C-alpha positions as MATLAB code, in Angstrom:
seq = 'MKKYFAEFLGTLFFVFVIIATGDALAIGAALAIVIAVIGNISGGHVNPAVTLAMFVRNSLPRNELLPYILAQVAGGFAAVELYRLV';
ca = [
       8.365    8.676   -6.955;
       9.298    5.471   -7.601;
       8.580    4.070   -3.949;
       5.330    6.196   -4.275;
       3.929    4.809   -7.335;
       5.019    1.059   -5.775;
       3.164    1.767   -2.938;
       0.452    2.362   -4.997;
       0.477   -0.504   -6.991;
       1.167   -2.365   -3.704;
      -1.621   -1.190   -2.329;
      -3.997   -1.720   -5.297;
      -3.182   -5.682   -5.502;
      -3.722   -6.061   -1.684;
      -7.176   -4.606   -1.288;
      -8.115   -6.118   -4.516;
      -7.193   -9.612   -2.790;
      -8.603   -8.888    0.393;
     -11.905   -7.926   -1.496;
     -12.197  -10.168   -4.115;
     -11.673  -13.372   -1.773;
     -11.739  -12.954    1.411;
      -9.653  -15.644    2.077;
      -7.018  -15.457    4.805;
      -4.609  -17.518    3.208;
      -5.044  -15.721    0.110;
      -4.703  -12.141    1.835;
      -1.666  -13.404    3.729;
      -0.253  -14.489    0.619;
      -0.874  -11.574   -0.998;
       0.731   -9.726    1.835;
       3.870  -11.872    1.356;
       4.017  -11.455   -1.847;
       3.585   -7.209   -2.096;
       6.238   -7.296    0.996;
       8.727   -9.503   -1.438;
       8.009   -7.592   -4.601;
       8.007   -3.815   -3.123;
       9.707   -3.946   -0.003;
      13.248   -2.847   -1.351;
      11.772    0.323   -3.304;
       9.586    1.725   -0.834;
       9.250   -0.512    2.375;
       6.245   -2.165    1.363;
       3.867   -0.540    4.036;
       0.964   -1.342    2.204;
      -1.153    0.551    4.858;
      -1.318    4.234    5.934;
      -1.154    3.378   10.144;
       2.095    1.353    9.230;
       3.065    4.399    7.182;
       2.428    6.543   10.400;
       3.886    4.301   12.668;
       6.954    4.332   10.928;
       7.038    8.237   10.951;
       6.541    7.687   14.599;
       9.944    5.775   15.004;
      11.672    7.929   13.143;
      12.140    5.922   10.157;
      10.059    7.841    7.613;
      10.920   11.229    7.257;
       7.970   14.213    7.754;
       8.265   14.876    3.919;
       7.184   11.169    2.844;
       4.175   11.185    5.091;
       1.883   12.517    2.871;
       2.767   10.841   -0.106;
       2.773    7.533    1.111;
      -0.814    8.276    2.590;
      -2.205    9.510   -0.618;
      -0.439    6.763   -2.997;
      -1.752    4.175   -0.246;
      -5.298    5.735   -0.407;
      -5.664    6.040   -3.878;
      -4.162    2.648   -4.353;
      -7.357    1.609   -2.144;
      -9.732    3.677   -4.285;
      -8.120    2.052   -7.260;
      -8.721   -1.514   -5.897;
     -12.515   -0.875   -5.118;
     -12.864    0.708   -8.930;
     -11.002   -2.285  -10.697;
     -12.969   -4.898   -8.284;
     -16.295   -3.339   -9.391;
     -15.010   -3.500  -13.190;
     -14.701   -7.011  -12.783;
];
């Protein structure tokens, strides 16, 4: 459960920075920060496409595919809602 929460928070932060700034340097820095902070916990995918690629490479078990993707999509939606509130 800890890794899915990490993916949720990492995706939330990353998508929020994308929406709020639109600046390539800020986006790159945000991704680097997310990977550094949650990489050891969950792998730092923060993107369903990356998660799917890891599954195809057999680096992610089938039973973790859907929870990872759901956590990432929820993090993205939460980022949009947070941006609307700010």
